[in-house]
Amino acid sequence: MIVAMQDVATEDQIQAVIDHLVQLGFEVHRSTGARQTVLGAVGARPEVDIAIFEVLPGVQEVHRISSPYKLAGKSFRPEGTIVRLANGVEIGGKEVIVMAGPCSIESHDQIFLIAEQVADAGARVLRGGAFKPRSSPYSFQGMGEEGLKLMREAADKHGLLVISEVMEISQIPLILPYVDILQVGARNMQNFNLLRELGKARKPVLLKRGIAATIEELLLSAEYIMSGGNYEVILCERGIRTFETYTRNTMDISAIPIVHKLSHLPMTADPSHGTGRRDKVPPMARASVAAGADALLIEVHSNPDKALSDGAQSLFPAQFTTLMNELRVIAPAVGRTIR
Ligand code: PEP
Ligand code: MN
């Protein structure tokens, strides 16, 4: 931590800050310039709130220089994390993994048809929610366990893996046998009790960025899961809430290279929730792969106009096939492969 004192700070004020830092276990290096004194506090104390120093008399500004997330930070595993799944699927390796399917599992016929269509186009993982976090309590809430059973069967039939959202702790044991990846939705990114419980699970977790969460908060949420012993965390940018109203959310493509710089965890992009509009999904998917995304999460529906949730942002199967063909051109240009 760096504490810059005001140029009018008195020697007593400087000494008080030094004493406070030492008392907290920091080693303090003092640099006194012609006008200003700067204190360098060395010692990994991520739990210390730097705001306590900002309000001390004579302090001008305080900056943290070590990252507050240790397990999720790049230095913990500089070579990067590869999450290894069944069927030889690896997220964080050379291949860009595409996870596709409907927003919600709606029926036997719906999930079996879409599984076939996304598998034919090159997807590796079938997505679909059985428990849906809907903004309105009157909207379709998902098929529950019955939906998970159907999705697992449909995925197995077409050689796909399964990702589905877990909304609360009590659903974890119910969902676990059916999925290869547990999804934590944007609304639950800071449900710390759920994250802690997922830290005890021995299955990969895809953690979505909250609608108003900073990248640092996303990494701290990953830290919650990892500190429980589950290191198989996959991060996901899915758009954030901004003042722009044209799109449902603002897809923060820059989060991809930023996360890759700060963390060793694989990074996914979800351009469906990221934009909320079908025609904007392919350009943002292409941009995400170009920006280095390790995986994509894309909503595709055989009949999106009749979808029970997120129809407007779901691609038609033919659009998804075209997108996959485009991604097969883009991926090699950035040193990646795609199925
Ligand atoms: C979803 O993937 O369908 C979903 C609800 O996503 P998010 O949590 O990003 O809104
Ligand atoms: Mn959705």
GROMACS .gro file of N, CA, C and O and ligand atoms in nm, residues 103 127 132-133 165 183-187 208-209 238 248 270 273 297 299 310, ligand 1:
model
   86
  103CYS      N    1  -3.228  -2.047  -2.338
  103CYS     CA    2  -3.222  -1.984  -2.206
  103CYS      C    3  -3.276  -2.084  -2.105
  103CYS      O    4  -3.210  -2.114  -2.006
  127ARG      N    5  -2.630  -2.562  -2.298
  127ARG     CA    6  -2.674  -2.476  -2.189
  127ARG      C    7  -2.827  -2.482  -2.181
  127ARG      O    8  -2.896  -2.514  -2.278
  132LYS      N    9  -3.483  -2.064  -1.306
  132LYS     CA   10  -3.459  -1.937  -1.374
  132LYS      C   11  -3.475  -1.816  -1.282
  132LYS      O   12  -3.579  -1.800  -1.219
  133PRO      N   13  -3.373  -1.730  -1.277
  133PRO     CA   14  -3.384  -1.607  -1.198
  133PRO      C   15  -3.454  -1.500  -1.282
  133PRO      O   16  -3.389  -1.421  -1.349
  165GLU      N   17  -2.780  -2.344  -1.435
  165GLU     CA   18  -2.766  -2.249  -1.324
  165GLU      C   19  -2.817  -2.304  -1.191
  165GLU      O   20  -2.923  -2.365  -1.183
  183GLN      N   21  -2.355  -2.321  -1.310
  183GLN     CA   22  -2.352  -2.178  -1.345
  183GLN      C   23  -2.406  -2.096  -1.228
  183GLN      O   24  -2.510  -2.127  -1.173
  184VAL      N   25  -2.329  -1.991  -1.194
  184VAL     CA   26  -2.380  -1.893  -1.096
  184VAL      C   27  -2.417  -1.769  -1.175
  184VAL      O   28  -2.333  -1.712  -1.245
  185GLY      N   29  -2.542  -1.729  -1.168
  185GLY     CA   30  -2.592  -1.618  -1.249
  185GLY      C   31  -2.548  -1.483  -1.196
  185GLY      O   32  -2.501  -1.469  -1.082
  186ALA      N   33  -2.566  -1.384  -1.282
  186ALA     CA   34  -2.525  -1.247  -1.250
  186ALA      C   35  -2.586  -1.200  -1.118
  186ALA      O   36  -2.521  -1.134  -1.038
  187ARG      N   37  -2.712  -1.235  -1.096
  187ARG     CA   38  -2.780  -1.186  -0.975
  187ARG      C   39  -2.727  -1.250  -0.848
  187ARG      O   40  -2.752  -1.202  -0.738
  208LYS      N   41  -2.075  -1.579  -1.330
  208LYS     CA   42  -2.105  -1.465  -1.415
  208LYS      C   43  -2.084  -1.332  -1.341
  208LYS      O   44  -2.113  -1.323  -1.221
  209ARG      N   45  -2.039  -1.234  -1.415
  209ARG     CA   46  -2.021  -1.100  -1.357
  209ARG      C   47  -2.158  -1.039  -1.326
  209ARG      O   48  -2.250  -1.045  -1.408
  238ARG      N   49  -2.101  -1.098  -1.900
  238ARG     CA   50  -2.235  -1.111  -1.959
  238ARG      C   51  -2.305  -0.976  -1.972
  238ARG      O   52  -2.426  -0.968  -1.982
  248ARG      N   53  -2.982  -0.437  -2.395
  248ARG     CA   54  -3.029  -0.477  -2.262
  248ARG      C   55  -2.921  -0.452  -2.158
  248ARG      O   56  -2.948  -0.410  -2.045
  270ASP      N   57  -2.056  -1.405  -2.276
  270ASP     CA   58  -2.196  -1.435  -2.303
  270ASP      C   59  -2.256  -1.314  -2.375
  270ASP      O   60  -2.305  -1.220  -2.312
  273HIS      N   61  -2.684  -1.237  -2.321
  273HIS     CA   62  -2.725  -1.145  -2.215
  273HIS      C   63  -2.649  -1.014  -2.227
  273HIS      O   64  -2.696  -0.910  -2.182
  297LEU      N   65  -2.078  -1.847  -2.430
  297LEU     CA   66  -2.206  -1.900  -2.381
  297LEU      C   67  -2.313  -1.827  -2.463
  297LEU      O   68  -2.327  -1.705  -2.453
  299GLU      N   69  -2.714  -1.819  -2.634
  299GLU     CA   70  -2.851  -1.870  -2.635
  299GLU      C   71  -2.897  -1.895  -2.779
  299GLU      O   72  -2.891  -1.805  -2.864
  310ASP      N   73  -3.614  -1.509  -2.285
  310ASP     CA   74  -3.502  -1.454  -2.364
  310ASP      C   75  -3.507  -1.487  -2.513
  310ASP      O   76  -3.400  -1.501  -2.577
  340PEP     C1   77  -2.890  -1.716  -1.819
  340PEP     O1   78  -2.777  -1.758  -1.850
  340PEP     O2   79  -2.996  -1.752  -1.876
  340PEP     C2   80  -2.900  -1.609  -1.717
  340PEP     C3   81  -3.008  -1.594  -1.642
  340PEP     O3   82  -2.790  -1.531  -1.716
  340PEP     P1   83  -2.751  -1.404  -1.624
  340PEP     O4   84  -2.734  -1.456  -1.487
  340PEP     O5   85  -2.623  -1.358  -1.689
  340PEP     O6   86  -2.861  -1.302  -1.637
   0.00000   0.00000   0.00000
